Amino acid sequence: MSEKLRIDIMTLFPEFVDFILSESIIGRARRAGTLDIRAHNIRDYSEDKHRRVDDTPYGGGRGMLMAAPPIYRCYKAIEENIRSSSENAEENKPYVIYMSPRGRVFTNEYAKELSEKGNLVILCGHYEGVDERLIEEIVDEEVSIGDYVLTGGEVPACIVADAVGRLVDGVLTLPECHENESFEGGLLEYPQYTRPAVWMGREVPDVLLSGHHANIDKWRHEKSVEITKERRPDLLEKK
Ligand SMILES: C[S@@+](CC[C@H](N)C(=O)[O-])C[C@H]1O[C@@H](n2cnc3c(N)ncnc32)[C@H](O)[C@@H]1O
């Protein structure tokens, strides 16, 4: 788990991102100062009198593209803010990801890698995407949340910020919450039950009521393997 993480999100819809990331566990961690997440409006960095940030693509074709200059200015302002608030500027150079269907597919392992970055900047695209030169200039990696196309990078950015944020020390009240979670150790999670012990005629498995911890652990592991084999055999092959 990482000890400290600042996430800056560059977007055309900062209120949307802020709203999603203000609720529940992530919201509490932000209010407590455990997690530093800031949403920036790229439009604030437009020099156009109508605050435009998009333009038609060279070569023709449908749709609009996000232009490089406003995003670059937004990024430089973030970089400068990080530099001025840290002692070791080089060490705190942000790792920049661009949410994109062309990117590396996001997984729990990748979330762990990103949680170690210290400073993470997430760029949300919109329209048909962003000018390629901007990607070449500032982006370290493109990240996809799956093989489908969404209208914007805001939902993907919130998914990444949530999955990465919960890995930061102190965000989850019980650190061991991570340990048995799906994908930890290459397995999906076992079934879980809470009161009442009988519901709609369905009983909680006896072993979970036995108080015998070794048997409970064994049962849970077997169920994890069974479910993974049935639903995600690819995970078992990797393991
Ligand atoms: C309509 S999409 C652009 C798709 C782009 N023209 C393409 O074909 O790859 C607009 C924005 O949504 C975001 N987006 C869409 N699908 C995504 C995915 N699967 N993973 C991550 N970001 C996605 C990206 O930020 C993208 O720039």
Coordinates of N, CA and C and ligand atoms in Angstrom, one line a residue:
M1 N 0.8 -1.2 0.0 CA 0.0 0.0 0.0 C 0.9 1.2 0.0
S2 N 0.4 2.3 -0.7 CA 1.2 3.5 -0.7 C 0.8 4.4 0.4
E3 N 1.8 5.3 0.8 CA 1.5 6.1 2.0 C 0.8 7.5 1.6
K4 N 1.1 7.9 0.4 CA 0.6 9.2 0.1 C 0.3 9.3 -1.4
L5 N -0.8 9.9 -1.8 CA -1.1 10.0 -3.2 C -1.9 11.3 -3.5
R6 N -1.4 12.0 -4.5 CA -2.2 13.1 -5.0 C -2.6 12.8 -6.4
I7 N -3.9 13.0 -6.7 CA -4.4 12.7 -8.1 C -5.0 14.0 -8.6
D8 N -4.5 14.5 -9.7 CA -5.0 15.7 -10.4 C -5.7 15.2 -11.7
I9 N -7.0 15.6 -11.8 CA -7.8 15.2 -13.0 C -8.1 16.4 -13.9
M10 N -7.6 16.3 -15.2 CA -7.9 17.3 -16.1 C -9.1 16.9 -17.0
T11 N -10.1 17.8 -16.9 CA -11.4 17.4 -17.5 C -12.2 18.6 -18.0
L12 N -13.2 18.4 -18.8 CA -14.1 19.5 -19.2 C -15.3 19.5 -18.2
F13 N -15.4 18.5 -17.3 CA -16.5 18.4 -16.4 C -16.0 18.2 -14.9
P14 N -15.3 19.2 -14.4 CA -14.8 19.0 -13.0 C -15.8 18.7 -12.0
E15 N -17.0 19.3 -12.1 CA -18.1 19.1 -11.1 C -18.6 17.7 -11.1
F16 N -18.6 17.1 -12.3 CA -19.0 15.7 -12.4 C -18.1 14.8 -11.6
V17 N -16.8 15.0 -11.9 CA -15.7 14.2 -11.3 C -15.7 14.4 -9.8
D18 N -15.8 15.6 -9.4 CA -15.8 16.0 -7.9 C -17.0 15.3 -7.2
F19 N -18.2 15.4 -7.9 CA -19.4 14.8 -7.3 C -19.2 13.3 -7.0
I20 N -18.8 12.6 -8.1 CA -18.6 11.1 -7.9 C -17.6 10.8 -6.8
L21 N -16.5 11.6 -6.8 CA -15.4 11.2 -5.9 C -15.6 12.0 -4.5
S22 N -16.8 12.4 -4.2 CA -17.0 13.1 -2.9 C -17.9 12.2 -2.0
E23 N -18.3 11.1 -2.5 CA -19.2 10.2 -1.7 C -18.4 9.1 -1.0
S24 N -19.0 8.6 0.1 CA -18.6 7.3 0.7 C -17.1 7.3 1.1
I25 N -16.4 6.2 0.9 CA -15.1 6.0 1.4 C -14.1 7.0 0.8
I26 N -14.1 7.2 -0.5 CA -13.2 8.1 -1.2 C -13.5 9.6 -0.7
G27 N -14.7 9.9 -0.6 CA -15.1 11.3 -0.2 C -14.6 11.5 1.2
R28 N -14.8 10.5 2.1 CA -14.3 10.7 3.5 C -12.8 10.8 3.6
A29 N -12.1 10.0 2.8 CA -10.6 10.1 2.8 C -10.2 11.4 2.3
R30 N -10.9 12.0 1.3 CA -10.5 13.3 0.8 C -10.7 14.4 1.9
R31 N -11.9 14.3 2.6 CA -12.2 15.3 3.6 C -11.2 15.1 4.8
A32 N -10.7 13.9 5.0 CA -9.8 13.7 6.2 C -8.3 14.0 5.7
G33 N -8.1 14.3 4.5 CA -6.8 14.7 4.0 C -5.9 13.5 3.7
T34 N -6.5 12.3 3.8 CA -5.7 11.0 3.5 C -5.4 10.9 2.0
L35 N -6.4 11.4 1.2 CA -6.3 11.3 -0.2 C -6.5 12.7 -0.8
D36 N -5.6 13.1 -1.7 CA -5.6 14.5 -2.3 C -6.1 14.4 -3.7
I37 N -7.3 14.6 -4.0 CA -7.8 14.6 -5.4 C -8.3 15.9 -5.8
R38 N -7.8 16.4 -7.0 CA -8.2 17.8 -7.4 C -8.7 17.7 -8.9
A39 N -9.8 18.3 -9.2 CA -10.3 18.3 -10.5 C -10.1 19.7 -11.1
H40 N -9.6 19.7 -12.4 CA -9.2 21.0 -13.0 C -10.0 21.1 -14.3
N41 N -10.6 22.3 -14.5 CA -11.3 22.5 -15.7 C -10.4 23.0 -16.9
I42 N -10.3 22.2 -17.9 CA -9.4 22.5 -19.0 C -9.8 23.8 -19.7
R43 N -11.1 24.1 -19.6 CA -11.7 25.3 -20.3 C -11.1 26.6 -19.6
D44 N -10.7 26.5 -18.4 CA -10.1 27.6 -17.7 C -8.8 28.0 -18.3
Y45 N -8.2 27.1 -19.1 CA -6.9 27.4 -19.8 C -7.0 27.7 -21.3
S46 N -8.3 27.9 -21.7 CA -8.5 28.3 -23.1 C -8.2 29.8 -23.2
E47 N -7.6 30.2 -24.4 CA -7.4 31.6 -24.6 C -8.4 32.2 -25.5
D48 N -9.3 31.3 -25.9 CA -10.4 31.8 -26.9 C -11.5 32.5 -26.1
K49 N -12.0 33.6 -26.7 CA -13.0 34.4 -25.9 C -14.3 33.6 -25.6
H50 N -14.5 32.5 -26.4 CA -15.7 31.7 -26.1 C -15.3 30.5 -25.3
R51 N -14.1 30.5 -24.8 CA -13.5 29.4 -24.0 C -13.6 28.0 -24.7
R52 N -13.4 28.1 -26.0 CA -13.4 26.9 -26.8 C -12.1 26.0 -26.6
V53 N -12.3 24.7 -26.6 CA -11.1 23.9 -26.4 C -11.0 22.8 -27.5
D54 N -11.9 22.8 -28.4 CA -11.9 21.8 -29.5 C -11.9 22.4 -30.9
D55 N -11.5 21.6 -31.8 CA -11.5 22.1 -33.2 C -11.6 20.9 -34.2
T56 N -11.8 21.2 -35.4 CA -12.0 20.1 -36.4 C -10.7 19.4 -36.7
P57 N -10.7 18.1 -37.0 CA -9.5 17.4 -37.2 C -8.9 17.7 -38.6
Y58 N -7.5 17.8 -38.7 CA -6.9 17.9 -40.0 C -7.1 16.7 -40.8
G59 N -7.3 16.8 -42.1 CA -7.5 15.7 -42.9 C -9.0 15.3 -43.1
G60 N -9.8 16.1 -42.3 CA -11.3 15.8 -42.4 C -11.8 14.7 -41.5
G61 N -13.0 14.3 -41.7 CA -13.6 13.3 -40.8 C -14.6 13.9 -39.9
R62 N -15.3 13.0 -39.2 CA -16.4 13.5 -38.4 C -15.9 13.9 -37.0
G63 N -16.7 14.7 -36.3 CA -16.4 15.1 -34.9 C -15.3 16.1 -34.7
M64 N -15.1 16.4 -33.5 CA -14.2 17.4 -33.0 C -13.1 16.8 -32.2
L65 N -11.9 17.5 -32.1 CA -10.8 17.0 -31.3 C -10.5 18.0 -30.2
M66 N -10.1 17.6 -29.1 CA -9.6 18.5 -28.1 C -8.2 19.0 -28.5
A67 N -8.1 20.3 -28.5 CA -6.8 20.9 -29.0 C -5.7 20.8 -27.9
A68 N -4.5 20.8 -28.3 CA -3.3 20.6 -27.4 C -3.1 21.8 -26.4
P69 N -3.1 23.1 -26.9 CA -2.7 24.2 -26.0 C -3.4 24.3 -24.7
P70 N -4.7 24.3 -24.6 CA -5.3 24.5 -23.3 C -5.0 23.3 -22.3
I71 N -4.9 22.1 -22.9 CA -4.6 20.9 -22.0 C -3.1 21.1 -21.5
Y72 N -2.3 21.5 -22.4 CA -0.9 21.7 -22.0 C -0.7 22.7 -20.9
R73 N -1.4 23.9 -21.1 CA -1.3 24.9 -20.0 C -1.9 24.4 -18.7
C74 N -3.0 23.7 -18.8 CA -3.6 23.1 -17.5 C -2.5 22.2 -16.9
Y75 N -1.9 21.3 -17.7 CA -0.9 20.4 -17.1 C 0.3 21.2 -16.5
K76 N 0.8 22.2 -17.2 CA 1.9 23.0 -16.7 C 1.5 23.6 -15.3
A77 N 0.3 24.1 -15.2 CA -0.1 24.7 -13.9 C -0.1 23.7 -12.8
I78 N -0.6 22.5 -13.1 CA -0.6 21.4 -12.1 C 0.9 21.1 -11.7
E79 N 1.7 20.9 -12.7 CA 3.1 20.6 -12.5 C 3.8 21.6 -11.6
E80 N 3.5 22.9 -11.9 CA 4.1 24.0 -11.2 C 3.6 23.9 -9.7
N81 N 2.3 23.7 -9.5 CA 1.8 23.6 -8.2 C 2.4 22.5 -7.4
I82 N 2.6 21.3 -8.0 CA 3.3 20.2 -7.3 C 4.7 20.6 -7.0
R83 N 5.4 21.2 -7.9 CA 6.8 21.6 -7.7 C 6.9 22.5 -6.5
S84 N 6.0 23.5 -6.5 CA 6.1 24.6 -5.5 C 5.7 24.0 -4.1
S85 N 4.9 22.9 -4.1 CA 4.6 22.4 -2.8 C 5.4 21.2 -2.3
S86 N 6.5 20.9 -3.1 CA 7.3 19.8 -2.6 C 8.7 20.1 -2.6
E87 N 9.5 19.4 -1.7 CA 10.9 19.7 -1.6 C 11.7 19.1 -2.7
N88 N 11.4 17.9 -3.1 CA 12.2 17.3 -4.2 C 11.4 17.2 -5.5
A89 N 11.5 18.2 -6.3 CA 10.7 18.4 -7.5 C 10.8 17.2 -8.4
E90 N 12.1 16.7 -8.6 CA 12.3 15.6 -9.6 C 11.5 14.3 -9.2
E91 N 11.7 14.1 -7.9 CA 11.0 12.9 -7.3 C 9.5 13.0 -7.4
N92 N 9.0 14.2 -7.4 CA 7.5 14.4 -7.4 C 7.0 14.7 -8.8
K93 N 7.8 14.4 -9.8 CA 7.3 14.6 -11.2 C 6.0 13.7 -11.4
P94 N 4.9 14.3 -11.8 CA 3.7 13.5 -11.9 C 3.8 12.4 -13.0
Y95 N 3.1 11.3 -12.8 CA 2.9 10.3 -13.8 C 1.6 10.6 -14.5
V96 N 1.7 10.8 -15.8 CA 0.5 11.3 -16.5 C -0.2 10.1 -17.3
I97 N -1.4 9.9 -17.1 CA -2.2 8.9 -17.9 C -3.3 9.6 -18.6
Y98 N -3.6 9.1 -19.8 CA -4.7 9.6 -20.6 C -5.7 8.4 -20.8
M99 N -6.9 8.7 -20.3 CA -8.0 7.6 -20.4 C -8.3 7.5 -21.9
S100 N -8.2 6.3 -22.4 CA -8.4 6.1 -23.9 C -8.7 4.6 -24.2
P101 N -9.6 4.4 -25.1 CA -9.9 3.0 -25.5 C -8.7 2.3 -26.1
R102 N -7.7 3.1 -26.6 CA -6.5 2.5 -27.2 C -5.4 2.0 -26.1
G103 N -5.7 2.3 -24.8 CA -4.7 2.2 -23.8 C -4.5 0.8 -23.3
R104 N -3.6 0.7 -22.3 CA -3.3 -0.6 -21.6 C -4.6 -0.8 -20.7
V105 N -5.0 -2.1 -20.7 CA -6.3 -2.3 -20.0 C -6.1 -2.3 -18.5
F106 N -6.9 -1.6 -17.8 CA -6.8 -1.3 -16.4 C -7.2 -2.6 -15.6
T107 N -6.3 -3.0 -14.6 CA -6.5 -4.1 -13.8 C -6.1 -3.8 -12.3
N108 N -6.4 -4.7 -11.4 CA -6.0 -4.5 -10.0 C -4.5 -4.3 -9.9
E109 N -3.8 -5.2 -10.6 CA -2.3 -5.1 -10.6 C -1.8 -3.7 -11.0
Y110 N -2.4 -3.2 -12.1 CA -2.1 -1.9 -12.6 C -2.4 -0.8 -11.6
A111 N -3.6 -1.0 -10.9 CA -4.0 0.0 -9.9 C -2.9 0.1 -8.8
K112 N -2.4 -1.1 -8.5 CA -1.3 -1.1 -7.4 C -0.1 -0.3 -7.9
E113 N 0.3 -0.5 -9.2 CA 1.4 0.2 -9.8 C 1.2 1.7 -9.7
L114 N 0.0 2.1 -10.1 CA -0.3 3.6 -10.1 C -0.4 4.2 -8.7
S115 N -0.8 3.3 -7.7 CA -0.9 3.9 -6.4 C 0.5 4.2 -5.8
E116 N 1.5 3.7 -6.4 CA 2.9 4.0 -5.9 C 3.5 5.2 -6.5
K117 N 2.8 5.9 -7.4 CA 3.4 7.0 -8.2 C 3.6 8.3 -7.4
G118 N 2.9 8.4 -6.3 CA 3.0 9.7 -5.5 C 2.2 10.8 -6.1
N119 N 2.4 11.2 -7.3 CA 1.6 12.2 -8.0 C 1.1 11.6 -9.3
L120 N -0.2 11.6 -9.5 CA -0.8 11.0 -10.7 C -1.7 12.1 -11.3
V121 N -1.5 12.3 -12.6 CA -2.3 13.2 -13.4 C -3.1 12.4 -14.4
I122 N -4.5 12.6 -14.4 CA -5.3 11.9 -15.3 C -6.0 12.8 -16.3
L123 N -5.8 12.6 -17.5 CA -6.4 13.4 -18.6 C -7.7 12.7 -19.1
C124 N -8.8 13.4 -19.1 CA -10.1 12.9 -19.6 C -10.3 13.4 -21.0
G125 N -10.4 12.6 -22.0 CA -10.7 13.0 -23.3 C -12.2 13.2 -23.5
H126 N -12.6 13.9 -24.6 CA -14.0 14.1 -25.0 C -14.0 14.2 -26.5
Y127 N -15.2 14.3 -27.0 CA -15.4 14.3 -28.5 C -14.7 13.1 -29.1
E128 N -13.9 13.4 -30.1 CA -13.2 12.2 -30.8 C -11.8 11.9 -30.1
G129 N -11.5 12.7 -29.1 CA -10.2 12.4 -28.4 C -9.4 13.7 -28.4
V130 N -8.0 13.5 -28.3 CA -7.2 14.7 -28.2 C -6.1 14.7 -29.2
D131 N -5.6 15.8 -29.6 CA -4.5 16.0 -30.5 C -3.3 15.1 -30.1
E132 N -2.9 14.2 -31.1 CA -1.8 13.2 -30.8 C -0.5 13.9 -30.2
R133 N -0.2 15.1 -30.7 CA 1.0 15.7 -30.2 C 1.0 16.0 -28.7
L134 N -0.2 16.3 -28.2 CA -0.3 16.5 -26.7 C 0.0 15.2 -26.0
I135 N -0.4 14.1 -26.5 CA -0.2 12.8 -25.9 C 1.4 12.5 -25.9
E136 N 2.0 12.8 -27.1 CA 3.4 12.6 -27.2 C 4.2 13.4 -26.2
E137 N 3.7 14.6 -26.0 CA 4.4 15.6 -25.2 C 4.3 15.3 -23.7
I138 N 3.1 15.0 -23.2 CA 3.0 14.9 -21.7 C 2.6 13.5 -21.2
V139 N 2.0 12.7 -22.0 CA 1.4 11.4 -21.5 C 2.4 10.3 -21.3
D140 N 2.5 9.7 -20.1 CA 3.3 8.5 -19.9 C 2.7 7.2 -20.4
E141 N 1.4 7.1 -20.3 CA 0.7 5.9 -20.6 C -0.8 6.2 -20.9
E142 N -1.3 5.5 -21.9 CA -2.8 5.6 -22.2 C -3.4 4.4 -21.5
V143 N -4.5 4.6 -20.9 CA -5.2 3.6 -20.0 C -6.6 3.4 -20.5
S144 N -7.0 2.1 -20.7 CA -8.4 1.8 -21.1 C -9.1 1.1 -20.0
I145 N -10.4 1.3 -19.8 CA -11.1 0.5 -18.8 C -11.8 -0.6 -19.4
G146 N -11.7 -0.9 -20.7 CA -12.3 -2.0 -21.3 C -12.5 -1.8 -22.8
D147 N -12.9 -2.9 -23.5 CA -13.1 -2.8 -25.0 C -14.4 -2.3 -25.4
Y148 N -14.7 -1.0 -25.1 CA -15.9 -0.4 -25.5 C -15.6 1.1 -25.5
V149 N -16.5 1.9 -26.2 CA -16.2 3.3 -26.3 C -17.2 4.1 -25.5
L150 N -16.8 5.0 -24.6 CA -17.7 5.9 -23.9 C -17.6 7.3 -24.5
T151 N -18.5 8.1 -24.0 CA -18.5 9.5 -24.6 C -17.4 10.4 -24.1
G152 N -16.9 10.0 -22.9 CA -15.8 10.9 -22.3 C -15.0 10.1 -21.3
G153 N -13.9 10.7 -20.9 CA -12.9 10.0 -20.0 C -13.3 10.2 -18.5
E154 N -14.4 10.9 -18.2 CA -14.7 11.2 -16.8 C -15.0 10.0 -16.0
V155 N -15.9 9.1 -16.5 CA -16.2 7.9 -15.8 C -15.0 7.0 -15.7
P156 N -14.2 6.7 -16.8 CA -13.0 6.0 -16.6 C -12.0 6.6 -15.6
A157 N -11.9 7.9 -15.5 CA -11.0 8.6 -14.6 C -11.5 8.3 -13.2
C158 N -12.8 8.4 -12.9 CA -13.3 8.1 -11.6 C -13.1 6.7 -11.2
I159 N -13.2 5.8 -12.1 CA -12.9 4.3 -11.8 C -11.5 4.2 -11.4
V160 N -10.6 4.8 -12.2 CA -9.1 4.7 -11.8 C -8.9 5.3 -10.5
A161 N -9.4 6.5 -10.3 CA -9.1 7.2 -9.0 C -9.7 6.4 -7.8
D162 N -10.8 5.8 -8.0 CA -11.4 5.0 -6.9 C -10.6 3.8 -6.6
A163 N -10.3 3.0 -7.7 CA -9.5 1.8 -7.5 C -8.1 2.0 -6.9
V164 N -7.5 3.1 -7.4 CA -6.1 3.4 -6.9 C -6.2 4.1 -5.5
G165 N -7.2 5.0 -5.3 CA -7.3 5.7 -4.1 C -7.5 4.7 -2.9
R166 N -8.3 3.7 -3.1 CA -8.6 2.8 -2.0 C -7.4 2.0 -1.5
L167 N -6.3 2.0 -2.4 CA -5.1 1.3 -2.0 C -4.1 2.1 -1.1
V168 N -4.5 3.4 -1.0 CA -3.6 4.3 -0.2 C -3.8 4.0 1.3
D169 N -2.8 4.0 2.0 CA -2.8 3.8 3.5 C -3.8 4.6 4.2
G170 N -4.7 4.0 5.0 CA -5.6 4.8 5.8 C -7.0 5.1 5.1
V171 N -7.1 4.8 3.8 CA -8.3 5.0 3.1 C -9.4 4.0 3.5
L172 N -9.0 2.8 3.6 CA -9.9 1.7 4.1 C -9.5 1.6 5.6
T173 N -10.6 1.6 6.4 CA -10.3 1.5 7.9 C -9.6 0.3 8.3
L174 N -9.9 -0.9 7.6 CA -9.2 -2.1 7.9 C -8.3 -2.5 6.8
P175 N -6.9 -2.4 6.9 CA -6.1 -2.7 5.8 C -6.3 -4.1 5.3
E176 N -6.7 -5.0 6.2 CA -6.8 -6.4 5.7 C -8.0 -6.6 4.8
C177 N -8.8 -5.5 4.6 CA -10.0 -5.5 3.7 C -9.5 -5.9 2.3
H178 N -8.2 -5.5 2.0 CA -7.7 -5.8 0.6 C -7.4 -7.2 0.4
E179 N -7.0 -7.9 1.5 CA -6.4 -9.2 1.4 C -7.2 -10.3 0.7
N180 N -8.5 -10.3 1.1 CA -9.3 -11.4 0.5 C -10.2 -11.0 -0.7
E181 N -9.9 -9.7 -1.1 CA -10.8 -9.2 -2.2 C -10.5 -9.9 -3.5
S182 N -11.5 -9.8 -4.4 CA -11.3 -10.4 -5.7 C -10.0 -9.9 -6.3
F183 N -9.3 -10.8 -7.1 CA -8.1 -10.5 -7.8 C -6.9 -10.6 -6.9
E184 N -7.0 -10.5 -5.6 CA -5.9 -10.6 -4.7 C -5.4 -12.1 -4.8
G185 N -4.2 -12.4 -5.0 CA -3.7 -13.8 -5.2 C -4.3 -14.5 -6.4
G186 N -4.8 -13.7 -7.4 CA -5.2 -14.2 -8.6 C -6.5 -15.0 -8.6
L187 N -7.3 -14.8 -7.5 CA -8.6 -15.4 -7.4 C -9.8 -14.5 -7.2
L188 N -11.0 -14.9 -7.6 CA -12.2 -14.1 -7.3 C -12.6 -14.4 -5.8
E189 N -13.4 -13.5 -5.3 CA -13.8 -13.7 -3.9 C -14.8 -14.8 -3.7
Y190 N -14.7 -15.4 -2.5 CA -15.7 -16.5 -2.1 C -17.1 -15.8 -1.8
P191 N -18.1 -16.6 -1.7 CA -19.5 -16.0 -1.3 C -19.5 -15.6 0.2
Q192 N -20.2 -14.5 0.5 CA -20.3 -14.0 1.8 C -21.8 -13.9 2.3
Y193 N -22.0 -14.0 3.5 CA -23.4 -13.9 4.1 C -23.4 -13.1 5.4
T194 N -24.6 -12.5 5.6 CA -24.8 -11.9 6.9 C -26.2 -12.2 7.5
R195 N -26.5 -11.8 8.6 CA -27.8 -12.1 9.2 C -29.0 -11.7 8.3
P196 N -30.1 -12.4 8.3 CA -30.4 -13.6 9.1 C -29.8 -14.9 8.6
A197 N -29.7 -15.9 9.5 CA -29.0 -17.1 9.1 C -29.9 -17.9 8.1
V198 N -31.2 -17.7 8.1 CA -32.0 -18.3 7.1 C -32.9 -17.2 6.5
W199 N -32.8 -17.1 5.2 CA -33.6 -16.1 4.4 C -34.2 -16.7 3.2
M200 N -35.5 -16.5 3.1 CA -36.3 -17.1 1.9 C -36.0 -18.6 1.8
G201 N -35.8 -19.3 3.0 CA -35.6 -20.7 3.0 C -34.1 -21.0 2.7
R202 N -33.3 -20.1 2.4 CA -31.9 -20.3 2.1 C -31.0 -20.2 3.3
E203 N -30.2 -21.3 3.6 CA -29.4 -21.3 4.8 C -28.0 -20.9 4.6
V204 N -27.4 -20.2 5.5 CA -26.0 -19.9 5.4 C -25.2 -21.2 5.6
P205 N -24.2 -21.5 4.8 CA -23.4 -22.8 4.9 C -23.0 -23.0 6.4
D206 N -23.2 -24.3 6.9 CA -22.9 -24.6 8.3 C -21.5 -24.2 8.7
V207 N -20.5 -24.4 7.8 CA -19.1 -24.2 8.2 C -18.9 -22.7 8.7
L208 N -19.7 -21.8 8.2 CA -19.5 -20.4 8.5 C -20.1 -20.1 9.9
L209 N -20.9 -21.0 10.4 CA -21.5 -20.8 11.8 C -20.8 -21.6 12.8
S210 N -19.8 -22.4 12.3 CA -19.1 -23.4 13.2 C -18.1 -22.7 14.2
G211 N -17.6 -21.5 13.8 CA -16.6 -20.9 14.7 C -15.2 -21.5 14.5
H212 N -15.1 -22.5 13.6 CA -13.8 -23.2 13.4 C -13.0 -22.5 12.3
H213 N -12.1 -21.6 12.7 CA -11.5 -20.7 11.7 C -10.7 -21.4 10.6
A214 N -10.0 -22.5 11.0 CA -9.2 -23.2 9.9 C -10.2 -23.8 8.9
N215 N -11.3 -24.4 9.3 CA -12.2 -24.9 8.3 C -12.9 -23.8 7.5
I216 N -13.1 -22.7 8.1 CA -13.7 -21.6 7.4 C -12.8 -21.1 6.3
D217 N -11.5 -20.9 6.7 CA -10.5 -20.5 5.7 C -10.4 -21.5 4.5
K218 N -10.4 -22.8 4.9 CA -10.3 -23.8 3.8 C -11.5 -23.7 2.9
W219 N -12.7 -23.6 3.5 CA -13.9 -23.5 2.7 C -13.9 -22.3 1.8
R220 N -13.5 -21.2 2.3 CA -13.4 -19.9 1.5 C -12.4 -20.1 0.4
H221 N -11.3 -20.7 0.6 CA -10.3 -20.8 -0.4 C -10.9 -21.7 -1.5
E222 N -11.5 -22.9 -1.1 CA -12.1 -23.8 -2.1 C -13.1 -23.1 -2.9
K223 N -14.0 -22.3 -2.3 CA -15.0 -21.6 -3.0 C -14.4 -20.6 -4.0
S224 N -13.3 -19.9 -3.6 CA -12.7 -18.9 -4.4 C -12.2 -19.6 -5.7
V225 N -11.5 -20.8 -5.5 CA -11.0 -21.5 -6.6 C -12.1 -21.9 -7.6
E226 N -13.2 -22.5 -6.9 CA -14.3 -23.0 -7.7 C -14.9 -21.9 -8.6
I227 N -15.2 -20.7 -7.9 CA -15.8 -19.6 -8.7 C -14.9 -19.0 -9.8
T228 N -13.6 -19.0 -9.4 CA -12.6 -18.5 -10.4 C -12.6 -19.4 -11.6
K229 N -12.6 -20.7 -11.3 CA -12.5 -21.7 -12.4 C -13.7 -21.6 -13.3
E230 N -14.9 -21.4 -12.7 CA -16.1 -21.3 -13.4 C -16.2 -20.0 -14.2
R231 N -15.9 -18.9 -13.6 CA -16.1 -17.6 -14.2 C -14.9 -16.9 -15.0
R232 N -13.7 -17.2 -14.4 CA -12.6 -16.5 -15.0 C -11.4 -17.5 -15.0
P233 N -11.5 -18.6 -15.9 CA -10.4 -19.6 -15.9 C -9.1 -18.9 -16.3
D234 N -9.2 -17.8 -17.1 CA -7.9 -17.1 -17.5 C -7.1 -16.7 -16.3
L235 N -7.8 -16.3 -15.2 CA -7.0 -15.9 -14.0 C -6.2 -17.0 -13.4
L236 N -6.9 -18.2 -13.4 CA -6.2 -19.4 -12.8 C -5.0 -19.8 -13.7
E237 N -5.2 -19.7 -15.0 CA -4.1 -20.0 -15.9 C -2.9 -19.1 -15.6
K238 N -3.1 -17.8 -15.4 CA -2.0 -16.8 -15.1 C -1.4 -17.2 -13.7
K239 N -2.2 -17.6 -12.8 CA -1.7 -17.9 -11.4 C -0.8 -19.1 -11.5
Ligands
LIG1 C1 -15.7 9.0 -27.9 S1 -14.2 8.7 -27.0 C2 -13.0 8.8 -28.3 C3 -12.8 7.5 -29.0 C4 -11.6 7.6 -30.0 N1 -12.0 8.4 -31.1 C5 -11.3 6.2 -30.4 O1 -11.9 5.7 -31.4 O2 -10.4 5.6 -29.8 C6 -14.0 10.1 -26.1 C7 -13.1 9.9 -24.9 O3 -13.7 9.0 -24.0 C8 -12.7 8.4 -23.2 N2 -13.0 6.9 -23.3 C9 -13.9 6.3 -24.1 N3 -13.9 5.0 -24.0 C10 -12.9 4.7 -23.1 C11 -12.4 3.5 -22.5 N4 -12.8 2.3 -22.9 N5 -11.4 3.6 -21.6 C12 -10.9 4.8 -21.3 N6 -11.3 6.0 -21.8 C13 -12.3 5.9 -22.7 C14 -11.4 8.8 -23.8 O4 -10.8 9.8 -22.9 C15 -11.7 9.4 -25.1 O5 -10.8 10.4 -25.5

